[in-house]
Short mmCIF file of C-alpha atoms in Angstrom, two decimals:
data_model
loop_
_atom_site.label_atom_id
_atom_site.label_comp_id
_atom_site.label_asym_id
_atom_site.label_seq_id
_atom_site.Cartn_x
_atom_site.Cartn_y
_atom_site.Cartn_z
CA MET A 1 -8.69 13.24 -26.08
CA LYS A 2 -12.32 13.02 -27.11
CA LYS A 3 -11.13 11.63 -30.41
CA ILE A 4 -10.64 8.21 -28.80
CA LEU A 5 -11.67 5.79 -31.53
CA LEU A 6 -15.37 5.00 -31.21
CA ALA A 7 -15.52 3.01 -34.44
CA ALA A 8 -18.55 4.95 -35.80
CA ALA A 9 -20.92 6.66 -33.45
CA VAL A 10 -23.68 7.38 -35.93
CA VAL A 11 -27.15 5.96 -36.47
CA ALA A 12 -28.72 4.82 -39.75
CA VAL A 13 -31.71 3.17 -41.35
CA ALA A 14 -30.98 0.40 -43.83
CA ALA A 15 -32.40 0.59 -47.34
CA THR A 16 -32.67 -2.27 -49.81
CA ALA A 17 -32.45 -2.26 -53.56
CA VAL A 18 -31.80 -4.27 -56.65
CA VAL A 19 -28.14 -4.66 -57.51
CA PRO A 20 -27.03 -2.18 -60.18
CA ALA A 21 -25.38 -3.55 -63.28
CA ALA A 22 -21.65 -3.19 -63.70
CA SER A 23 -20.37 -0.79 -66.31
CA ALA A 24 -17.97 -1.74 -69.05
CA ALA A 25 -14.38 -1.89 -67.81
CA PRO A 26 -11.07 -1.06 -69.50
CA ALA A 27 -8.94 -3.67 -71.17
CA ALA A 28 -6.68 -5.70 -68.91
CA GLY A 29 -3.06 -4.83 -68.41
CA GLY A 30 -1.22 -1.57 -68.48
CA LEU A 31 -0.49 -1.14 -64.78
CA LYS A 32 3.01 0.14 -64.11
CA TRP A 33 4.33 -0.84 -60.69
CA GLY A 34 6.85 1.26 -58.81
CA PRO A 35 7.75 2.59 -55.37
CA CYS A 36 4.95 3.30 -52.92
CA PRO A 37 4.10 6.86 -51.83
CA ALA A 38 6.03 8.52 -49.04
CA GLY A 39 4.72 7.42 -45.67
CA ALA A 40 3.73 3.93 -46.78
CA PHE A 41 4.96 0.98 -44.75
CA PRO A 42 8.66 0.52 -45.62
CA THR A 43 9.34 -2.73 -47.41
CA PRO A 44 11.45 -3.79 -50.37
CA ASP A 45 8.66 -6.06 -51.64
CA LEU A 46 5.55 -3.85 -51.71
CA GLU A 47 4.89 -2.24 -55.10
CA CYS A 48 2.41 0.53 -55.87
CA THR A 49 0.56 2.05 -58.79
CA THR A 50 -2.57 4.08 -59.54
CA LEU A 51 -5.61 3.30 -61.65
CA PRO A 52 -8.04 5.91 -62.99
CA VAL A 53 -11.70 4.97 -62.43
CA PRO A 54 -14.96 6.79 -63.12
CA LEU A 55 -16.16 9.11 -60.40
CA ASP A 56 -19.72 8.21 -61.43
CA TYR A 57 -20.16 4.75 -62.94
CA ARG A 58 -23.35 5.91 -64.65
CA ASP A 59 -21.04 8.08 -66.76
CA PRO A 60 -18.00 5.86 -67.39
CA GLY A 61 -16.54 8.31 -69.88
CA GLY A 62 -16.80 11.27 -67.53
CA ARG A 63 -14.66 12.59 -64.72
CA LYS A 64 -12.02 10.20 -63.35
CA ILE A 65 -10.36 9.80 -59.97
CA ASP A 66 -7.18 7.85 -59.21
CA ILE A 67 -7.19 4.83 -56.92
CA ALA A 68 -3.88 3.95 -55.23
CA VAL A 69 -3.14 0.20 -55.44
CA SER A 70 -0.39 -1.93 -53.89
CA ARG A 71 0.88 -5.43 -54.51
CA LEU A 72 2.93 -7.88 -52.46
CA PRO A 73 3.84 -10.37 -55.22
CA SER A 74 4.11 -14.09 -54.73
CA LYS A 75 7.71 -15.24 -54.90
CA HIS A 76 6.66 -18.63 -56.24
CA PRO A 77 4.92 -18.22 -59.60
CA GLU A 78 4.62 -22.00 -59.97
CA LYS A 79 2.34 -22.05 -56.88
CA ARG A 80 0.42 -18.88 -57.65
CA ARG A 81 -3.38 -19.22 -57.63
CA GLY A 82 -4.32 -15.60 -58.33
CA VAL A 83 -4.80 -12.35 -56.43
CA LEU A 84 -5.99 -11.82 -52.87
CA PHE A 85 -7.58 -8.40 -52.36
CA THR A 86 -7.54 -7.06 -48.81
CA ASN A 87 -9.28 -4.38 -46.76
CA PRO A 88 -8.47 -3.59 -43.09
CA GLY A 89 -11.80 -1.97 -42.21
CA GLY A 90 -12.93 1.55 -41.55
CA PRO A 91 -14.48 3.22 -43.42
CA GLY A 92 -11.87 5.95 -43.42
CA VAL A 93 -8.87 3.64 -43.04
CA GLU A 94 -6.13 3.43 -45.66
CA GLY A 95 -5.40 0.01 -47.10
CA LEU A 96 -2.29 0.58 -49.21
CA ASP A 97 0.06 -0.77 -46.52
CA TYR A 98 -2.19 -3.62 -45.45
CA PRO A 99 -0.62 -6.46 -47.47
CA GLN A 100 2.73 -5.84 -45.83
CA LEU A 101 1.23 -5.28 -42.39
CA LEU A 102 -0.49 -8.67 -42.59
CA ALA A 103 2.88 -10.31 -43.01
CA ILE A 104 4.83 -8.73 -40.13
CA PRO A 105 6.24 -11.40 -37.77
CA SER A 106 5.00 -9.65 -34.60
CA LEU A 107 1.39 -10.57 -35.31
CA PRO A 108 -0.02 -13.50 -33.29
CA ALA A 109 -0.38 -15.48 -36.53
CA PRO A 110 0.97 -13.54 -39.53
CA LEU A 111 -0.34 -14.26 -43.00
CA PRO A 112 0.99 -17.78 -43.65
CA GLN A 113 3.67 -18.30 -46.24
CA SER A 114 1.40 -20.82 -47.95
CA VAL A 115 -1.10 -18.01 -48.60
CA ARG A 116 1.59 -15.56 -49.71
CA ASP A 117 2.98 -18.18 -52.10
CA GLN A 118 -0.38 -18.73 -53.79
CA TYR A 119 -1.46 -15.11 -54.15
CA ASP A 120 -0.28 -11.70 -55.09
CA VAL A 121 -1.68 -9.84 -52.08
CA ILE A 122 -3.41 -6.64 -53.21
CA GLY A 123 -4.10 -3.53 -51.12
CA PHE A 124 -5.68 -0.23 -52.04
CA ASP A 125 -6.83 3.03 -50.51
CA PRO A 126 -10.60 3.15 -51.09
CA ARG A 127 -11.96 6.19 -52.91
CA GLY A 128 -11.98 9.30 -50.74
CA ILE A 129 -9.24 7.98 -48.46
CA GLY A 130 -5.49 8.43 -48.20
CA HIS A 131 -3.91 8.52 -51.65
CA SER A 132 -7.19 7.89 -53.52
CA ALA A 133 -8.77 11.33 -54.06
CA PRO A 134 -9.06 12.10 -50.32
CA VAL A 135 -12.13 14.00 -49.14
CA THR A 136 -12.32 16.68 -46.49
CA CYS A 137 -15.02 18.25 -44.36
CA ASP A 138 -12.75 21.12 -43.22
CA LEU A 139 -13.16 19.87 -39.65
CA THR A 140 -11.68 22.09 -37.01
CA PRO A 141 -9.61 20.56 -34.18
CA GLU A 142 -12.60 21.10 -31.91
CA GLN A 143 -14.92 19.30 -34.31
CA GLN A 144 -12.45 16.46 -34.69
CA ALA A 145 -12.28 16.17 -30.91
CA VAL A 146 -16.02 15.45 -30.76
CA GLY A 147 -16.10 13.49 -33.98
CA ASN A 148 -16.85 10.42 -31.90
CA LEU A 149 -20.20 11.22 -30.40
CA PRO A 150 -20.36 12.30 -26.76
CA TYR A 151 -22.42 10.52 -24.13
CA PRO A 152 -25.58 12.62 -23.62
CA GLU A 153 -26.96 12.82 -20.10
CA ASN A 154 -30.33 14.32 -21.08
CA PRO A 155 -32.44 15.45 -24.10
CA ALA A 156 -30.80 18.88 -24.04
CA ASP A 157 -27.42 17.27 -24.74
CA VAL A 158 -28.89 15.72 -27.90
CA VAL A 159 -30.11 19.14 -29.01
CA GLU A 160 -26.62 20.54 -28.46
CA GLN A 161 -25.08 17.71 -30.50
CA ALA A 162 -27.61 18.36 -33.27
CA GLN A 163 -26.23 21.88 -33.76
CA ILE A 164 -22.70 20.50 -34.03
CA SER A 165 -23.91 17.84 -36.47
CA LYS A 166 -25.66 20.40 -38.69
CA ALA A 167 -22.47 22.43 -38.99
CA VAL A 168 -20.41 19.37 -39.88
CA ALA A 169 -22.89 18.23 -42.55
CA ARG A 170 -22.88 21.71 -44.07
CA GLN A 171 -19.08 21.84 -44.11
CA CYS A 172 -18.84 18.46 -45.80
CA ALA A 173 -21.24 19.54 -48.54
CA THR A 174 -19.51 22.89 -49.16
CA SER A 175 -15.91 21.71 -48.87
CA SER A 176 -13.54 21.56 -51.82
CA THR A 177 -14.40 17.86 -52.22
CA GLY A 178 -18.17 18.17 -51.74
CA TRP A 179 -18.67 17.20 -55.39
CA MET A 180 -17.32 13.72 -54.60
CA LEU A 181 -19.62 12.86 -51.69
CA PRO A 182 -22.58 11.34 -53.60
CA HIS A 183 -20.14 8.89 -55.18
CA VAL A 184 -18.14 7.85 -52.08
CA THR A 185 -20.15 4.71 -51.41
CA THR A 186 -19.41 1.08 -50.67
CA ALA A 187 -21.01 0.07 -53.98
CA ASN A 188 -18.68 2.34 -55.95
CA THR A 189 -15.67 1.05 -54.02
CA ALA A 190 -16.77 -2.46 -54.99
CA ARG A 191 -16.88 -1.33 -58.61
CA ASP A 192 -13.38 0.11 -58.20
CA MET A 193 -12.22 -3.30 -56.95
CA ASP A 194 -13.56 -4.95 -60.08
CA ARG A 195 -11.81 -2.38 -62.26
CA ILE A 196 -8.55 -3.17 -60.46
CA ARG A 197 -9.16 -6.89 -61.03
CA GLU A 198 -9.59 -6.35 -64.75
CA ALA A 199 -6.57 -4.06 -64.94
CA LEU A 200 -4.54 -6.85 -63.33
CA GLY A 201 -5.74 -9.22 -66.04
CA GLU A 202 -7.32 -11.61 -63.55
CA PRO A 203 -10.56 -13.48 -64.31
CA THR A 204 -11.44 -13.64 -60.60
CA LEU A 205 -10.23 -12.28 -57.27
CA SER A 206 -10.09 -13.71 -53.79
CA TYR A 207 -10.75 -11.42 -50.87
CA LEU A 208 -9.85 -11.00 -47.19
CA GLY A 209 -11.72 -8.17 -45.48
CA ALA A 210 -12.00 -7.26 -41.80
CA SER A 211 -14.61 -5.19 -39.93
CA TYR A 212 -16.10 -2.70 -42.42
CA GLY A 213 -14.17 -4.72 -45.00
CA THR A 214 -16.69 -7.52 -44.44
CA TYR A 215 -19.49 -5.29 -45.70
CA LEU A 216 -17.37 -4.18 -48.65
CA GLY A 217 -16.68 -7.83 -49.46
CA ALA A 218 -20.34 -8.75 -49.07
CA VAL A 219 -21.35 -5.94 -51.44
CA TYR A 220 -18.67 -6.92 -53.95
CA THR A 221 -19.62 -10.60 -54.07
CA THR A 222 -23.30 -9.63 -54.34
CA MET A 223 -22.69 -7.24 -57.23
CA PHE A 224 -20.11 -9.45 -58.97
CA PRO A 225 -20.92 -13.00 -57.80
CA ARG A 226 -19.09 -14.73 -60.64
CA ASN A 227 -15.92 -12.65 -60.30
CA GLY A 228 -15.01 -13.92 -56.83
CA ASP A 229 -12.88 -16.97 -56.08
CA LYS A 230 -12.54 -17.32 -52.27
CA ILE A 231 -14.24 -14.66 -50.11
CA VAL A 232 -13.20 -14.41 -46.43
CA LEU A 233 -15.05 -11.98 -44.15
CA ASP A 234 -13.50 -11.47 -40.71
CA SER A 235 -15.41 -9.78 -37.83
CA ASN A 236 -18.66 -9.11 -39.54
CA LEU A 237 -21.09 -6.26 -39.82
CA GLY A 238 -24.72 -7.07 -40.49
CA PRO A 239 -26.09 -7.10 -44.05
CA GLY A 240 -26.89 -3.39 -43.82
CA GLY A 241 -23.29 -2.34 -43.17
CA TYR A 242 -22.97 0.67 -40.89
CA ASP A 243 -26.70 1.12 -40.48
CA ILE A 244 -28.75 1.77 -37.35
CA ASP A 245 -28.31 -1.82 -36.18
CA ALA A 246 -24.53 -1.55 -36.40
CA MET A 247 -24.44 1.73 -34.50
CA HIS A 248 -26.60 0.51 -31.65
CA ALA A 249 -24.69 -2.78 -31.63
CA PHE A 250 -21.47 -1.06 -30.53
CA SER A 251 -23.05 -0.70 -27.11
CA ARG A 252 -24.09 -4.35 -27.11
CA GLY A 253 -20.53 -5.21 -28.14
CA LEU A 254 -18.96 -3.40 -25.20
CA GLN A 255 -21.38 -5.02 -22.78
CA ASP A 256 -20.45 -8.44 -24.22
CA ARG A 257 -16.72 -7.73 -24.15
CA PHE A 258 -16.25 -5.81 -20.89
CA PRO A 259 -16.32 -8.90 -18.62
CA ASP A 260 -13.07 -10.05 -20.24
CA PHE A 261 -11.36 -6.82 -19.22
CA ALA A 262 -12.96 -6.86 -15.76
CA LYS A 263 -11.57 -10.36 -15.22
CA PHE A 264 -8.11 -9.21 -16.35
CA ALA A 265 -8.09 -6.14 -14.09
CA ALA A 266 -9.34 -8.13 -11.09
CA ALA A 267 -6.49 -10.59 -11.59
CA HIS A 268 -3.99 -7.69 -11.50
CA PRO A 269 -4.63 -5.83 -8.26
CA GLU A 270 -1.54 -3.68 -8.85
CA TYR A 271 -3.75 -1.43 -11.00
CA GLY A 272 -5.99 -0.71 -8.02
CA LEU A 273 -9.24 -1.12 -9.97
CA GLY A 274 -10.74 -3.86 -7.80
CA THR A 275 -10.11 -7.48 -6.90
CA THR A 276 -13.32 -8.88 -8.41
CA PRO A 277 -14.96 -8.31 -11.80
CA ALA A 278 -17.91 -6.69 -10.02
CA GLN A 279 -15.60 -4.16 -8.36
CA VAL A 280 -13.93 -3.34 -11.69
CA THR A 281 -17.35 -2.82 -13.28
CA ALA A 282 -18.36 -0.50 -10.45
CA LYS A 283 -15.09 1.39 -10.96
CA PHE A 284 -16.06 2.01 -14.59
CA PHE A 285 -19.22 3.85 -13.62
CA GLU A 286 -17.51 5.67 -10.76
CA LEU A 287 -14.75 7.02 -13.00
CA ALA A 288 -17.18 7.92 -15.81
CA ALA A 289 -19.31 9.97 -13.40
CA ARG A 290 -16.31 11.63 -11.76
CA LEU A 291 -14.62 12.57 -15.03
CA GLU A 292 -17.85 13.98 -16.40
CA LYS A 293 -17.82 16.50 -13.56
CA ALA A 294 -14.05 17.02 -13.40
CA PRO A 295 -12.14 15.99 -16.56
CA VAL A 296 -8.49 14.98 -16.29
CA ALA A 297 -6.10 16.02 -19.08
CA GLY A 298 -9.12 16.79 -21.30
CA ILE A 299 -10.66 13.36 -20.74
CA ASP A 300 -14.26 13.66 -19.59
CA GLY A 301 -16.83 10.95 -19.01
CA SER A 302 -17.66 10.62 -22.71
CA ALA A 303 -14.02 10.21 -23.70
CA PHE A 304 -13.50 7.73 -20.88
CA ARG A 305 -16.31 5.56 -22.21
CA GLY A 306 -14.85 5.77 -25.70
CA LEU A 307 -11.46 4.81 -24.30
CA ALA A 308 -12.93 1.68 -22.72
CA PHE A 309 -14.54 0.76 -26.03
CA SER A 310 -11.53 1.30 -28.29
CA TYR A 311 -9.05 -0.39 -25.96
CA SER A 312 -11.27 -3.46 -25.68
CA TYR A 313 -10.50 -4.43 -29.28
CA GLY A 314 -7.65 -6.76 -28.28
CA ASP A 315 -6.43 -8.52 -25.16
CA ALA A 316 -2.99 -7.01 -25.77
CA GLN A 317 -4.49 -3.57 -25.05
CA PHE A 318 -5.81 -4.52 -21.61
CA PRO A 319 -2.64 -3.50 -19.73
CA ASP A 320 -2.68 -0.07 -21.42
CA LEU A 321 -6.36 0.37 -20.60
CA ALA A 322 -5.86 -0.62 -16.97
CA ALA A 323 -2.87 1.73 -16.67
CA ALA A 324 -4.93 4.56 -18.17
CA TRP A 325 -7.71 3.96 -15.62
CA GLN A 326 -5.15 3.91 -12.83
CA ALA A 327 -3.70 7.25 -13.95
CA LEU A 328 -7.12 8.87 -14.30
CA ASP A 329 -8.13 7.57 -10.89
CA LYS A 330 -5.11 9.41 -9.47
CA GLY A 331 -5.83 12.58 -11.45
CA GLU A 332 -2.83 12.00 -13.71
CA THR A 333 -2.49 12.13 -17.51
CA PRO A 334 -2.61 8.62 -19.02
CA LYS A 335 -0.30 7.45 -21.77
CA LEU A 336 -2.45 6.82 -24.83
CA THR A 337 -1.65 5.93 -28.41
CA GLY A 338 -3.44 6.38 -31.71
CA GLU A 339 -4.25 9.37 -33.82
CA ILE A 340 -7.23 10.10 -36.04
CA THR A 341 -6.75 12.42 -39.02
CA GLU A 342 -9.25 14.82 -40.52
CA ASN A 343 -9.41 12.73 -43.69
CA MET A 344 -10.23 9.60 -41.67
CA LEU A 345 -13.21 11.29 -40.03
CA ALA A 346 -14.37 12.98 -43.24
CA ALA A 347 -14.12 9.77 -45.28
CA ARG A 348 -15.92 7.83 -42.57
CA LEU A 349 -18.79 10.31 -42.64
CA ALA A 350 -18.84 10.27 -46.45
CA VAL A 351 -19.30 6.50 -46.64
CA VAL A 352 -21.54 5.93 -43.63
CA CYS A 353 -23.84 8.88 -44.26
CA THR A 354 -24.10 8.27 -48.01
CA ASP A 355 -24.57 4.49 -47.86
CA SER A 356 -27.73 4.60 -45.73
CA ARG A 357 -30.80 6.72 -45.18
CA TRP A 358 -30.81 8.31 -41.75
CA PRO A 359 -33.59 9.38 -39.36
CA ARG A 360 -34.05 13.14 -39.34
CA SER A 361 -36.35 13.46 -36.33
CA LEU A 362 -34.54 14.91 -33.33
CA ALA A 363 -37.15 13.36 -31.06
CA SER A 364 -36.34 9.87 -32.39
CA TYR A 365 -32.71 10.27 -31.36
CA GLN A 366 -33.72 11.56 -27.95
CA ALA A 367 -35.94 8.52 -27.50
CA ASP A 368 -33.22 6.12 -28.62
CA VAL A 369 -30.74 7.77 -26.26
CA ALA A 370 -33.10 7.36 -23.32
CA ILE A 371 -33.75 3.70 -24.15
CA ASP A 372 -30.15 2.68 -24.82
CA ARG A 373 -28.87 4.50 -21.73
CA ILE A 374 -30.87 1.95 -19.74
CA ARG A 375 -30.39 -1.03 -22.02
CA TYR A 376 -26.62 -0.62 -22.48
CA PRO A 377 -25.48 1.72 -19.69
CA MET A 378 -21.78 1.68 -20.54
CA LEU A 379 -22.05 3.21 -24.01
CA GLY A 380 -25.64 3.13 -25.24
CA ALA A 381 -26.46 6.82 -25.01
CA ALA A 382 -23.39 7.70 -27.10
CA THR A 383 -24.02 5.32 -29.99
CA ALA A 384 -27.69 6.36 -30.13
CA ASN A 385 -26.81 10.06 -30.30
CA ILE A 386 -27.44 12.22 -33.37
CA SER A 387 -24.72 12.78 -35.98
CA ALA A 388 -24.06 14.69 -39.17
CA CYS A 389 -25.78 11.90 -41.10
CA ALA A 390 -29.15 13.22 -39.90
CA TYR A 391 -28.48 16.43 -41.83
CA TRP A 392 -26.54 15.00 -44.79
CA GLN A 393 -26.97 17.18 -47.88
CA THR A 394 -25.46 14.93 -50.56
CA PRO A 395 -27.46 11.69 -50.82
CA ALA A 396 -26.26 8.73 -52.85
CA THR A 397 -27.05 8.52 -56.55
CA GLU A 398 -28.49 4.98 -56.24
CA PRO A 399 -30.26 2.73 -53.71
CA LYS A 400 -28.38 0.52 -51.30
CA VAL A 401 -27.20 -2.95 -52.32
CA ARG A 402 -29.19 -5.77 -50.72
CA ILE A 403 -27.09 -8.76 -49.65
CA THR A 404 -28.65 -12.08 -50.73
CA GLY A 405 -27.77 -15.72 -51.16
CA ASN A 406 -27.62 -15.49 -54.95
CA GLY A 407 -24.27 -16.73 -56.19
CA PRO A 408 -21.72 -19.50 -55.70
CA SER A 409 -21.02 -21.07 -52.30
CA ASN A 410 -17.63 -19.42 -51.84
CA VAL A 411 -17.98 -17.24 -48.72
CA LEU A 412 -16.42 -17.96 -45.31
CA LEU A 413 -17.28 -15.80 -42.29
CA VAL A 414 -15.04 -15.91 -39.22
CA GLN A 415 -16.13 -14.28 -35.97
CA ASN A 416 -15.25 -13.90 -32.28
CA GLN A 417 -18.07 -14.46 -29.81
CA ARG A 418 -17.31 -11.29 -27.82
CA ASP A 419 -16.40 -8.71 -30.44
CA PRO A 420 -17.02 -5.11 -29.27
CA GLY A 421 -16.93 -3.52 -32.73
CA THR A 422 -18.87 -6.07 -34.79
CA PRO A 423 -20.87 -8.14 -32.30
CA LEU A 424 -21.88 -11.73 -32.98
CA VAL A 425 -25.58 -10.80 -33.16
CA ASN A 426 -25.06 -8.88 -36.42
CA ALA A 427 -22.59 -11.39 -37.84
CA ARG A 428 -25.34 -13.97 -37.58
CA LYS A 429 -27.63 -11.67 -39.56
CA LEU A 430 -25.08 -11.49 -42.37
CA ARG A 431 -24.69 -15.26 -42.25
CA ALA A 432 -28.45 -15.64 -42.62
CA ALA A 433 -28.57 -13.16 -45.52
CA PHE A 434 -25.98 -15.21 -47.45
CA GLY A 435 -27.83 -18.47 -46.88
CA ASN A 436 -26.05 -21.45 -48.43
CA ARG A 437 -23.46 -19.20 -50.05
CA ALA A 438 -21.66 -18.98 -46.70
CA ARG A 439 -20.29 -20.91 -43.77
CA MET A 440 -19.33 -19.32 -40.45
CA VAL A 441 -16.55 -20.21 -38.03
CA THR A 442 -17.19 -18.78 -34.55
CA ALA A 443 -14.38 -18.66 -31.97
CA ASP A 444 -14.89 -18.54 -28.21
CA GLU A 445 -12.70 -15.45 -27.99
CA GLY A 446 -13.02 -11.76 -27.25
CA GLY A 447 -11.81 -8.81 -29.27
CA HIS A 448 -12.07 -7.42 -32.77
CA GLY A 449 -10.41 -9.51 -35.45
CA VAL A 450 -9.82 -13.23 -35.78
CA TYR A 451 -7.56 -14.24 -38.67
CA VAL A 452 -3.92 -13.19 -38.20
CA VAL A 453 -4.91 -10.91 -35.29
CA ALA A 454 -6.26 -13.20 -32.57
CA GLY A 455 -4.25 -16.35 -33.11
CA ASN A 456 -7.01 -18.91 -32.44
CA GLN A 457 -5.43 -21.87 -34.20
CA CYS A 458 -8.73 -23.59 -34.99
CA ALA A 459 -10.18 -20.49 -36.68
CA ASN A 460 -6.94 -19.52 -38.39
CA THR A 461 -6.49 -23.01 -39.80
CA ALA A 462 -10.01 -22.96 -41.24
CA VAL A 463 -9.31 -19.70 -43.08
CA THR A 464 -5.88 -20.76 -44.33
CA ASN A 465 -7.19 -24.08 -45.60
CA PHE A 466 -9.97 -22.30 -47.46
CA LEU A 467 -7.61 -19.82 -49.11
CA VAL A 468 -4.94 -22.39 -49.99
CA THR A 469 -6.88 -25.54 -50.82
CA GLY A 470 -10.39 -24.23 -51.44
CA GLU A 471 -11.72 -26.54 -48.73
CA ARG A 472 -14.44 -24.87 -46.67
CA PRO A 473 -16.08 -26.34 -43.54
CA ALA A 474 -19.06 -28.46 -44.54
CA ARG A 475 -21.16 -26.71 -41.90
CA ASP A 476 -20.91 -23.81 -39.49
CA THR A 477 -18.13 -24.50 -36.99
CA PHE A 478 -17.36 -23.56 -33.37
CA CYS A 479 -13.77 -23.14 -32.14
CA ALA A 480 -13.09 -23.45 -28.41
CA ALA A 481 -11.12 -20.80 -26.54
CA GLU A 482 -7.34 -21.17 -26.59
CA THR A 483 -4.64 -19.90 -24.25
CA HIS A 484 -2.47 -17.28 -25.95
#
């Protein structure tokens, strides 16, 4: 159970660089659409294909890898504006099914028909993930179980995690896909997107990216500013992507978000977690300490903290989180959902560790752990802990892309105030980096994800209007909380 999703418990240092030039791309056309691979979301409308792209864009004629691409075509060609590329986040998350998932009726506000009419909605598995040349680190079940960093209680725990991290870094480098790792970067995925655009025969693309997808979109529109039509970034990382700020910010995010859950649990005394938010908060620390000494069903204090983080992503998960706490409090096995594959963890490491330069000093991690344990007591020591990135053996072949305001004013950021995974503090940094290229819509909501996911009508309307009519708010906008 330690593989409760902790959205990336690694620490990085951001690097900046000039934007590398794009390589020559193949002639448009030639994609042959057909059925999607086995296991993809079942739908009669979603079509799939593959596109060969260079492994190393410095050598466009060299080794190729195949990128899996999907399309949910517009059924109204007379209304069609172009293509809308999508990315659900990650890194390490497949995106082939995402166009169809965005349209399912059970979402609070599924992708509007007006958007689907105007665009062919495009999904793809980023390089290294799913059906696009998947990478592996040969992680054992035990290594996967601690893939989300544990909560260290003292400096010795950081030393212990360092030994685990060294082994994982070595396995990644020596695995059967170790040759790919220097090229599994956000910048190369952005280049893959532009190759897909050209293969589709489109002069520009629009984009809807969530979570890590905001960084991918920011990198794409920085590298290819004239190739983007409408760029929507939902639940935003800072301009450094998954760097040290993002990792430490997870703890800030949980601290910002937890009061929403505490209020929910206090209003539902049947869970037995307390009748006031203060009592629910005290219960968190009580259970974390108790489980650290006596785990229940394999869930120790570290996994319990990760559980609180991952189940704070949406209000709809609050009942499941409260029920899990109730079961653990009684010494019973909770009912939990979600599974993380070896490829998800390996691909996440590949992107996060290769994108950024990482501190290598063990003492620096020990110091950060001590500081963040006090500053953000719910999760801080975990997200400041050392990871395989500190010992990464396959650095990127180029510097990191620096997000700037150079380019057309065609970017719309949308953000919840109390987002645990991509807190508002870093979204504002990305907004500042874009300057006048961007506008930001901030909703007085909690949780991870705004458009389609959260159902705030004010924020959703702003995004839909931008995608359909091209009209963007004249200035940054605030949307009041709504009852769902």
